[in-house]
Tab-separated table of C-alpha atoms in Angstrom:
chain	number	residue	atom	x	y	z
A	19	UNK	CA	-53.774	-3.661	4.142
A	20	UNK	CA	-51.762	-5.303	7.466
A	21	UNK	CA	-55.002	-5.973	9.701
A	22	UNK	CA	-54.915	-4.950	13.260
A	23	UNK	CA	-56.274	-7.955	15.688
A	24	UNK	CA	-60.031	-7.525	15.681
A	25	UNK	CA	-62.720	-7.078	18.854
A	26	UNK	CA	-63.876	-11.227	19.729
A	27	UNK	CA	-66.676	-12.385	18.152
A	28	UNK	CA	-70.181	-12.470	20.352
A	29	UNK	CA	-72.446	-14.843	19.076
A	30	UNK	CA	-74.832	-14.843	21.530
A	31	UNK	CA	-74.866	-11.000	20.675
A	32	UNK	CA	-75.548	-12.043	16.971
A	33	UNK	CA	-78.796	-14.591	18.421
A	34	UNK	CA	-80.461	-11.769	20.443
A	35	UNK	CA	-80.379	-9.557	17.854
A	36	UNK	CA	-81.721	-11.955	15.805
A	37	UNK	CA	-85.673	-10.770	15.910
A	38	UNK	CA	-85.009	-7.078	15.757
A	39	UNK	CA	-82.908	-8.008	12.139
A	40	UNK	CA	-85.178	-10.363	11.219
A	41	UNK	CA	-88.049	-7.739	11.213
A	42	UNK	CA	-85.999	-4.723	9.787
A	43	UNK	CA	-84.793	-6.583	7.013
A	44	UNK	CA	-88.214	-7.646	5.992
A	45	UNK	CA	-89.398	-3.996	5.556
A	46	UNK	CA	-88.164	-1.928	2.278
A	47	UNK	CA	-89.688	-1.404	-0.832
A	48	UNK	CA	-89.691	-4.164	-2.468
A	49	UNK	CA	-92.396	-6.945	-1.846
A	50	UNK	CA	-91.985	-10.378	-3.256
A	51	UNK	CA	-94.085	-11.801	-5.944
A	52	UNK	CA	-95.955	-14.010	-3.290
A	53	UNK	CA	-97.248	-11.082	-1.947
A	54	UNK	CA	-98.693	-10.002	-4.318
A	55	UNK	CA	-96.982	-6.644	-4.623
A	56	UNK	CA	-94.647	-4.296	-7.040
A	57	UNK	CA	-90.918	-5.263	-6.950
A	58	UNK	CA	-88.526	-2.949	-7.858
A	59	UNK	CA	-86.740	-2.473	-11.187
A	60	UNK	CA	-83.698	-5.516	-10.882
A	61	UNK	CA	-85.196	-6.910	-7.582
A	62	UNK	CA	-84.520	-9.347	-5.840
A	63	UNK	CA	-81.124	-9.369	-7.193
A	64	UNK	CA	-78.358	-12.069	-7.021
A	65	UNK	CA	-74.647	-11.849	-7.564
A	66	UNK	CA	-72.006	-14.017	-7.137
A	67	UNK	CA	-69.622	-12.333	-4.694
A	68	UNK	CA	-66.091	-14.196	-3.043
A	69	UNK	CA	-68.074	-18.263	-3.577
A	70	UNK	CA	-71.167	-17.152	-2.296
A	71	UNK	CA	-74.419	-16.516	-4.024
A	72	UNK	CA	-75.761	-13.304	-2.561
A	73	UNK	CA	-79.165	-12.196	-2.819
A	74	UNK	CA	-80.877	-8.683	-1.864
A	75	UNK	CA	-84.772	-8.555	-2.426
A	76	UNK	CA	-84.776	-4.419	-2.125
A	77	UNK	CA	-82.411	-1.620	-1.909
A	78	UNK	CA	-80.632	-1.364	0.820
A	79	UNK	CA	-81.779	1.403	3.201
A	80	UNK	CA	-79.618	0.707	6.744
A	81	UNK	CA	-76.538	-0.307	5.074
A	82	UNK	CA	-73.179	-0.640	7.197
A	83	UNK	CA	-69.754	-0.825	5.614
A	84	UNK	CA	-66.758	-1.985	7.743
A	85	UNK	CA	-64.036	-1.295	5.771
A	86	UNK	CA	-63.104	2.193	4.387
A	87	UNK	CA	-62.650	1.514	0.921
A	88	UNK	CA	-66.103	0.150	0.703
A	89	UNK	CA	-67.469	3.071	2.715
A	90	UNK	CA	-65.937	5.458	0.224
A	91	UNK	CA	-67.265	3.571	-2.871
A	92	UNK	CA	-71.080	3.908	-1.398
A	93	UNK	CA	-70.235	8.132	-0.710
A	94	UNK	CA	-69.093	8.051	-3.855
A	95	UNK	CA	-72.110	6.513	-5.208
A	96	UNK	CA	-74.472	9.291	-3.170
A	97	UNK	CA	-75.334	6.704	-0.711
A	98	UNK	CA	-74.237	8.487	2.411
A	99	UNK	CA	-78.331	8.663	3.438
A	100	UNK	CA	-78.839	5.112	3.283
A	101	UNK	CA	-75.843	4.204	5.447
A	102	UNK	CA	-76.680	3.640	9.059
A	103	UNK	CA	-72.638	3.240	9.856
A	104	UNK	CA	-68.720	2.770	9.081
A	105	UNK	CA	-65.366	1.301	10.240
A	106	UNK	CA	-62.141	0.144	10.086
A	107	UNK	CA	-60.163	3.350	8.815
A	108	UNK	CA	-56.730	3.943	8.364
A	109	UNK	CA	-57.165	7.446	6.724
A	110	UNK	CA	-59.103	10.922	6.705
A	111	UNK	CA	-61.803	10.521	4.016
A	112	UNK	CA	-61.017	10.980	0.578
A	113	UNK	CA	-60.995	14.331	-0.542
A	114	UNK	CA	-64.828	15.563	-1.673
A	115	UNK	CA	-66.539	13.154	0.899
A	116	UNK	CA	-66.344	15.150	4.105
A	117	UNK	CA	-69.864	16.793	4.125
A	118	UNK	CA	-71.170	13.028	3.147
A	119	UNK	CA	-68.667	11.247	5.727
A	120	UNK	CA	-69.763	13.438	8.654
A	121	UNK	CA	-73.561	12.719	8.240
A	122	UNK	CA	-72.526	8.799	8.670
A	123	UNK	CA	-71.578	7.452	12.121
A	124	UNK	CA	-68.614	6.061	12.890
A	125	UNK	CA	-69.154	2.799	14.830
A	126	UNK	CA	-65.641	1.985	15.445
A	127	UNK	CA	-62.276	3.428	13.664
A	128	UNK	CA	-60.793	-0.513	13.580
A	129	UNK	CA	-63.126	-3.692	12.996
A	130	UNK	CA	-66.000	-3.137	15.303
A	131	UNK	CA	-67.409	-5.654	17.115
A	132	UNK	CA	-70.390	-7.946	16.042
A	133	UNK	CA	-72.742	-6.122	18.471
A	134	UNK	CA	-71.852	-2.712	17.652
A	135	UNK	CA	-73.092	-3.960	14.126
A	136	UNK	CA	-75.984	-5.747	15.100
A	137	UNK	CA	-77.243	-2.255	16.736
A	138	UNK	CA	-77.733	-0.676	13.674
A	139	UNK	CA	-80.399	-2.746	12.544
A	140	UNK	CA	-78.237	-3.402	9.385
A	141	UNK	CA	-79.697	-4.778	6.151
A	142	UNK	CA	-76.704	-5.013	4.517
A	143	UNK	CA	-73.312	-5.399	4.931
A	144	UNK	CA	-70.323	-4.702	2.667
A	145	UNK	CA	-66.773	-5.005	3.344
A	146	UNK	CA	-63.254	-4.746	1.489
A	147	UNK	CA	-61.313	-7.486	3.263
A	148	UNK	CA	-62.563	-11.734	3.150
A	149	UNK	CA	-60.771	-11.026	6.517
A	150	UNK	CA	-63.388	-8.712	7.934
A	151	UNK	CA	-66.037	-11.121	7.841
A	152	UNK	CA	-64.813	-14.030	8.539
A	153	UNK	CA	-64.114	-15.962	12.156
A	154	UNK	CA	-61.323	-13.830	13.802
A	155	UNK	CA	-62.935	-10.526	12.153
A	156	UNK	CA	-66.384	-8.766	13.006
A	157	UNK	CA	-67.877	-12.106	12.463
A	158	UNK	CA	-68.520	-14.928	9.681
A	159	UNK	CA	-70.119	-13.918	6.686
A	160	UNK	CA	-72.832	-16.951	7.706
A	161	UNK	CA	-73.851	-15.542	10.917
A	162	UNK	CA	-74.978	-12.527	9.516
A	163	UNK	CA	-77.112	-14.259	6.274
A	164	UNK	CA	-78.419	-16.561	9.087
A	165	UNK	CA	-79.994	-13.327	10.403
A	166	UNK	CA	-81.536	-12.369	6.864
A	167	UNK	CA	-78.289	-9.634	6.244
A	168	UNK	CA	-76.836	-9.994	3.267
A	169	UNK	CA	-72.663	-9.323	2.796
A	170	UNK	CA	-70.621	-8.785	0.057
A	171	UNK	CA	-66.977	-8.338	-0.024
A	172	UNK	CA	-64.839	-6.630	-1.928
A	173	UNK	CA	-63.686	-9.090	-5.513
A	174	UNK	CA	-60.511	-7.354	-5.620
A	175	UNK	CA	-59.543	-9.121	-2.081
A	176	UNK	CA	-60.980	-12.879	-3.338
A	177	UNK	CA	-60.221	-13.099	-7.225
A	178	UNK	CA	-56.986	-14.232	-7.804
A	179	UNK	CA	-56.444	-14.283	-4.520
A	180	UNK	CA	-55.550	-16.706	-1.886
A	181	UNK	CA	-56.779	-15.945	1.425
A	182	UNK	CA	-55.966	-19.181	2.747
A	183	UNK	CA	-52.668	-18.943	4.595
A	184	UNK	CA	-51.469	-16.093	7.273
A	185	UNK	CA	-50.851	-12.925	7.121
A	186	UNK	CA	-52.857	-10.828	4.261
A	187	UNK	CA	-52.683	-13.413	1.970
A	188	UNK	CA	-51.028	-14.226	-1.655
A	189	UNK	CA	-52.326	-12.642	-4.809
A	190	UNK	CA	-52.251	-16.311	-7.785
A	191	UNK	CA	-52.807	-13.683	-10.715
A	192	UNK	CA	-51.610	-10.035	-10.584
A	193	UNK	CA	-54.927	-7.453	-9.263
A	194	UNK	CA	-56.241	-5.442	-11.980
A	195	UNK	CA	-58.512	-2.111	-11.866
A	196	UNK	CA	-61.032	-4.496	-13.721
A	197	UNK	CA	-61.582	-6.027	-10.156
A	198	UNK	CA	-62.779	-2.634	-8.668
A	199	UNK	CA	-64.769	-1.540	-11.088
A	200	UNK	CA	-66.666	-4.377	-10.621
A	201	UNK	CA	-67.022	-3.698	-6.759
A	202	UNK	CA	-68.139	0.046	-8.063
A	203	UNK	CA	-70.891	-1.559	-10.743
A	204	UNK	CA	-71.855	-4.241	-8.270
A	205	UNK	CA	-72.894	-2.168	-5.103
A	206	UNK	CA	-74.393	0.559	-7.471
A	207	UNK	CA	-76.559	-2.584	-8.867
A	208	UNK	CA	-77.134	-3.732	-4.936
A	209	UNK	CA	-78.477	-0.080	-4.390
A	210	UNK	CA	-81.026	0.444	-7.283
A	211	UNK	CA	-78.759	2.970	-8.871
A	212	UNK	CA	-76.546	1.639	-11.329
A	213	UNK	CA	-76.366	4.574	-13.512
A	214	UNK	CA	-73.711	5.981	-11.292
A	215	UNK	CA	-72.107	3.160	-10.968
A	216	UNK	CA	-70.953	3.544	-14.723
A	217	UNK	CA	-70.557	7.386	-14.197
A	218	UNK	CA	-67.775	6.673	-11.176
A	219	UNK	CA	-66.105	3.908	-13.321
A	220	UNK	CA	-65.822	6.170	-16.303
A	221	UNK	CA	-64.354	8.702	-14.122
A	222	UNK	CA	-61.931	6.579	-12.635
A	223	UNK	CA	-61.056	5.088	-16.011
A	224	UNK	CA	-60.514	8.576	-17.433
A	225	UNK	CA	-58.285	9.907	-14.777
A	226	UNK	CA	-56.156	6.128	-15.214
A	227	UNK	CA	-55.496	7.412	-19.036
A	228	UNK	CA	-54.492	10.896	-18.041
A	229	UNK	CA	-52.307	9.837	-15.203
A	230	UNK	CA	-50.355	7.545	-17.734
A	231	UNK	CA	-50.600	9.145	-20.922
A	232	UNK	CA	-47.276	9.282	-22.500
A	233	UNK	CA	-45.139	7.965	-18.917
A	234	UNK	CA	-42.450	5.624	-19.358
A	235	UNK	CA	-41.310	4.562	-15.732
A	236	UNK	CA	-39.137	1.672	-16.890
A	237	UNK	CA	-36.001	3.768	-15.508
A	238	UNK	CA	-37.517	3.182	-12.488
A	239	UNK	CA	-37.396	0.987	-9.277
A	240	UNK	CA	-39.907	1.238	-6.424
A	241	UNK	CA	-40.647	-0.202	-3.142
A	242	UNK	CA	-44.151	0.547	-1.375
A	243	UNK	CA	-43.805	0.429	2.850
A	244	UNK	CA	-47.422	0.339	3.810
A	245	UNK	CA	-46.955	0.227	7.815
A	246	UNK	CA	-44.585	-0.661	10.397
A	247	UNK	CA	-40.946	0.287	11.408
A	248	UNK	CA	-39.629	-3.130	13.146
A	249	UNK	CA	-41.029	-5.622	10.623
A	250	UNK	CA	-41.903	-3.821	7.903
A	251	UNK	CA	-44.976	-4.214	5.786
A	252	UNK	CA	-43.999	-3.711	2.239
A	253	UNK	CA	-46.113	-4.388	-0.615
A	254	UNK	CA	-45.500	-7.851	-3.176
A	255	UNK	CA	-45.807	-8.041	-6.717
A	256	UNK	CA	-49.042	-8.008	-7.695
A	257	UNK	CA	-51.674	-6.171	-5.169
A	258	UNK	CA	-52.742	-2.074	-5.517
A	259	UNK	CA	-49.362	-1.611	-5.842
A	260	UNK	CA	-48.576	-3.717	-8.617
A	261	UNK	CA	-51.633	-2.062	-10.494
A	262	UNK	CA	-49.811	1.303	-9.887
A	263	UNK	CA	-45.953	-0.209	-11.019
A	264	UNK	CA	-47.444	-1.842	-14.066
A	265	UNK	CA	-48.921	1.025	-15.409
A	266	UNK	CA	-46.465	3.173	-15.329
A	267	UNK	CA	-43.846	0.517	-16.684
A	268	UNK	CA	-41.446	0.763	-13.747
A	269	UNK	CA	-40.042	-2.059	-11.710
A	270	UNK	CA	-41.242	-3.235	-8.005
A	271	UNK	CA	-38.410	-4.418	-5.944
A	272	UNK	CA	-40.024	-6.983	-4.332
A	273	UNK	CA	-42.116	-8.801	-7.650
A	274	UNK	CA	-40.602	-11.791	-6.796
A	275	UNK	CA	-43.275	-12.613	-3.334
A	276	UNK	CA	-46.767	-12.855	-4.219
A	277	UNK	CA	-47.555	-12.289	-0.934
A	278	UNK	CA	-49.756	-9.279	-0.816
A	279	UNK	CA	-47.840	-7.381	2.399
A	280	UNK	CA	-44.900	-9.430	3.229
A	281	UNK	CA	-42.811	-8.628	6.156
A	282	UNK	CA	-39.376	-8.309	5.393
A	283	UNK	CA	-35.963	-6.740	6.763
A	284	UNK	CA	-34.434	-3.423	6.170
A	285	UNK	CA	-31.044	-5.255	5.753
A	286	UNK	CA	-32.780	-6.895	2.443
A	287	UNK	CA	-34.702	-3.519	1.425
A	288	UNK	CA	-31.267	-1.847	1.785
A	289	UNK	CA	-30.195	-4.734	-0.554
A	290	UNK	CA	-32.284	-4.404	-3.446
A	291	UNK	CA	-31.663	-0.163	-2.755
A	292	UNK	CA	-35.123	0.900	-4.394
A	293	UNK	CA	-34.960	4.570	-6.583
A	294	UNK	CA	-38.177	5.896	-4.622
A	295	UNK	CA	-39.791	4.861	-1.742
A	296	UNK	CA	-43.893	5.080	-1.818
A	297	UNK	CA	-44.471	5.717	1.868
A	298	UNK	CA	-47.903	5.099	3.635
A	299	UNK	CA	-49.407	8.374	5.602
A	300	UNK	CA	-51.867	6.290	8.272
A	301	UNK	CA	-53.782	8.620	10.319
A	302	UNK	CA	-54.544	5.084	12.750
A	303	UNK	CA	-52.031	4.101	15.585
A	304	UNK	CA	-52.078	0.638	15.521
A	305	UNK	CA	-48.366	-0.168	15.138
A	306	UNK	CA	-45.251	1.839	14.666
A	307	UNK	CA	-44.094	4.074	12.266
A	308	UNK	CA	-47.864	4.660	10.746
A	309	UNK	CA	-47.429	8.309	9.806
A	310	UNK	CA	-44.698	9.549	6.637
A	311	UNK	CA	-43.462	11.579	9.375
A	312	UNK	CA	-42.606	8.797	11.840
A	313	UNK	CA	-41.101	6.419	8.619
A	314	UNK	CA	-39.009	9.078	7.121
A	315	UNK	CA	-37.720	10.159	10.452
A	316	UNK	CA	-37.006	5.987	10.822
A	317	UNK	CA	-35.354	6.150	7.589
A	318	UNK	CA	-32.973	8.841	8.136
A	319	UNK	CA	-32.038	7.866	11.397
A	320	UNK	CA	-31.419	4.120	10.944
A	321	UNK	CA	-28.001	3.081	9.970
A	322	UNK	CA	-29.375	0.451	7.308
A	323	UNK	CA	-31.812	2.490	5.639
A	324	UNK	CA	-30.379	6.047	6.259
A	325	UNK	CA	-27.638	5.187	3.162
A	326	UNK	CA	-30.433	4.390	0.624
A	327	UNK	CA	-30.223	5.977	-2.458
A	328	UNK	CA	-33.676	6.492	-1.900
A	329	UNK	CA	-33.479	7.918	1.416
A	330	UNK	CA	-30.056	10.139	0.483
A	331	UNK	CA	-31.855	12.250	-2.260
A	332	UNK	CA	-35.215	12.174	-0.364
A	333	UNK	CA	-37.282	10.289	-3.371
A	334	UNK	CA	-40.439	10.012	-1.357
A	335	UNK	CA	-44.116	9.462	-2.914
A	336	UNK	CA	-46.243	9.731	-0.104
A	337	UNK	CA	-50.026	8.257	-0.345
A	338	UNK	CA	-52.851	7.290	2.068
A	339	UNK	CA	-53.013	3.922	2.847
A	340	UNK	CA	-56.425	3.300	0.761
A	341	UNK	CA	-54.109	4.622	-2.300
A	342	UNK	CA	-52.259	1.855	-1.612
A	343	UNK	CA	-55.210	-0.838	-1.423
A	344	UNK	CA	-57.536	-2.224	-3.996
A	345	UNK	CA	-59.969	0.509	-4.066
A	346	UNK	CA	-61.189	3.779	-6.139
A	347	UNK	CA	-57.966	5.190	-4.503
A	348	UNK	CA	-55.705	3.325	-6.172
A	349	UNK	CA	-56.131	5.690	-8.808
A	350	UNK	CA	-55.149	9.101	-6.433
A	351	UNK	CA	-52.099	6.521	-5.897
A	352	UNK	CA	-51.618	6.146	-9.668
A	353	UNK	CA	-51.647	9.871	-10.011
A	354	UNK	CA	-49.071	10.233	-7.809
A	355	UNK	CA	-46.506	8.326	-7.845
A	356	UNK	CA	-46.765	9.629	-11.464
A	357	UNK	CA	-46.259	12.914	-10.561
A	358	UNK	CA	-43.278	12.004	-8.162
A	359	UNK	CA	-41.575	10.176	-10.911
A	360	UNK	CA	-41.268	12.935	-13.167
A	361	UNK	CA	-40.851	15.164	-10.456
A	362	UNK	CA	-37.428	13.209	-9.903
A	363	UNK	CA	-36.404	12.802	-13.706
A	364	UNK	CA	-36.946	8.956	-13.413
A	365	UNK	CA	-39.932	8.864	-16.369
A	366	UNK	CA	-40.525	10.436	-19.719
C-alpha cells in the first residue's frame, strides 16, 4: 500500500517510557524456568520473522497492531480483548469485525507516533509493512526490543521482497497466499492459540477454491489503481494483486515492473487500454482521488482515460484497499474481481 509520510520519531519519548515497559512486559503468565515457575504450553517462543529472531516468553496480553491488515488478522483470531490499540487504516473494518473493532482503540488512523505507542504499555507489537517499523515509520524495530517489546512484521511484505530502494519496494519472486497464512499461523502461535490459527487458514483456503473453481480469466486484461489521481499508484506484477491475476488466469497490464506500486502515467495506462479496471475504495484522505467515487469521476472526465475501453463500458471491480494488499483480504479481492469478470462475459 502507497505509505503516507509518518509522525517523526521521538526517541527520547521511547527512553522515558522505558521503565514503565520494562515492568509491564515482565508481568504475564508465563514465568521463566529460573524462576522456578510453570511456563505456558509453547513458551517462550521464537520465530524467525523479516531477519530477526523474535522471541515472546508469554502471550501477549497489551498487544498493539499498527497496520490494519495485522489488526484484522488478531480480530479474526478472537484477540480483540488482548489488544490495547490500532492504526494506520485505509478502510472501514472488514465485514464481521465491527462489534470486535469498536471495543479496540484507535490510537491514530495513519502511523501513530512512537509515544502514542509507548502509552499503551505495549508488550507486543505487530505490523504489516517493514516500513512501519523502521526509521522514517513509528520507529525502528530495535528501539522497541531495546525496551523488552517484541515486533513482528508481516512475511508477506519481507519474503521475496526487496525493501531496499524507494517507494514501496520491488517484489524478487511473485507473493503467494502461502506468505499470509503464515502471518495467520504465526501470530495465532505468538498468542497461545494456534488452533484458530489453522481454523482461519482453512477458511481462507476454502473460500480461494470456491472463488476459482472452474474460472478461466485468460480473456482477460486488468490493471489495479490503488490510490492517487496525478501520479497514479497502480499495482506491478507480482504483489496482492498478482495473487488475485494469477489465479484467475488473466493478464496484468503492468507484469512487466516488479515494483510493488509503481507510479506511472495515464498516457501509458491509456496505452496498454486494460479490459477492467480494479479500483481502490479508501475511506483515508491522504492524497487524491482515494474514494471509487472520486477515480471514476477522474476517469470519465479526463481526456486520456475517459476513451478507455475500460472506462467506455464501465468495467469497474471495486475493492477496499486491504483487498488489494497482502492480507486475509486478498481473498474478498479474489472473490471479486471473480465475480466482476463473469459479470462482464470476460471468464468461463
Amino acid at each position: 500500500m502507497p505509505q503516507a509520510t509518518p509522525a517523526p520519531i521521538r526517541t527520547a519519548a521511547l527512553l522515558a517510557a522505558a521503565a514503565v515497559l520494562l515492568t509491564a512486559c515482565g508481568g504475564g503468565t508465563t514465568t521463566s524456568s529460573a524462576e522456578g515457575g510453570d511456563r505456558a504450553d509453547g513458551f517462550p517462543l521464537t520465530l524467525t520473522n523479516c531477519g530477526r529472531t523474535v522471541t515472546v516468553k508469554a502471550p501477549p496480553q497489551r498487544a498493539v497492531s499498527v497496520d490494519q491488515g495485522s489488526t484484522e488478522i488478531l480480530l479474526s483470531l478472537g484477540l480483540a480483548d488482548r489488544l490495547a490499540g490500532t492504526a494506520t487504516w485505509s478502510d472501514p473494518v472488514m465485514k464481521g469485525l465491527e462489534k470486535a473493532n469498536a471495543g479496540v482503540e484507535r490510537i491514530s488512523e495513519n502511523r501513530p507516533s512512537s509515544e502514542k505507542v509507548l502509552d499503551k504499555e505495549p508488550d507486543f507489537l505487530s505490523a504489516s509493512f517493514a516500513s512501519t517499523l523502521a526509521k522514517g515509520g513509528v520507529a525502528p524495530r530495535e528501539q522497541f526490543e531495546k525496551l523488552g517489546v517484541p515486533t513482528y512484521i508481516s512475511p508477506a511484505d519481507c519474503v521475496g521482497k526487496d525493501n531496499s530502494g524507494g517507494g514501496d519496494g520491488a517484489r524478487t519472486a511473485p507473493l503467494t497466499m502461502d506468505s499470509v497464512y503464515t502471518e495467520v499461523r504465526e501470530l495465532s502461535q505468538v498468542f497461545g492459540v494456534p488452533e484458530r490459527g489453522d481454523a482461519l487458514v482453512k477458511k481462507l483456503q476454502d473460500r480461494v477454491a470456491k472463488a476459482t473453481e472452474g474460472i478461466d480469466g485468460s480473456k482477460a486484461s486488468l490493471l489495479y489503481w490503488f490510490s492517487d489521481s496525478k501520479a497514479p499508484y497502480l499495482a506491478g506484477c507480482c504483489g496482492a494483486p498478482g495473487v488475485i491475476t494469477r489465479e484467475l488466469g488473466a493478464k496484468n497490464v503492468f507484469d512487466d515492473t516488479h515494483d510493488e506500486w509503481p507510479q506511472i502515467s495515464w498516457e501509458t495506462v491509456a496505452d496498454r487500454n486494460p479490459d477492467v479496471l480494479v479500483i481502490g475504495d479508501l475511506s483515508r484522505t491522504m492524497q487524491t482521488a482515494e474514494s471509487a467515487e472520486k477515480k471514476i469521476e477522474f476517469l470519465e472526465s479526463n481526456p486520456v482515460t475517459r476513451t478507455m475501453d475500460a472506462v467506455k463500458n464501465r468495467r469497474y471491480v471495486l475493492l477496499s484497499g486491504q483487498a488489494m494488499n497482502p492480507t486475509i483480504r486478498t481473498v474478498e479481492g479474489l472473490e471479486r474481481v471473480a465475480a466482476g469478470l463473469r459479470d462482464f462475459g470476460l471468464a468461463e
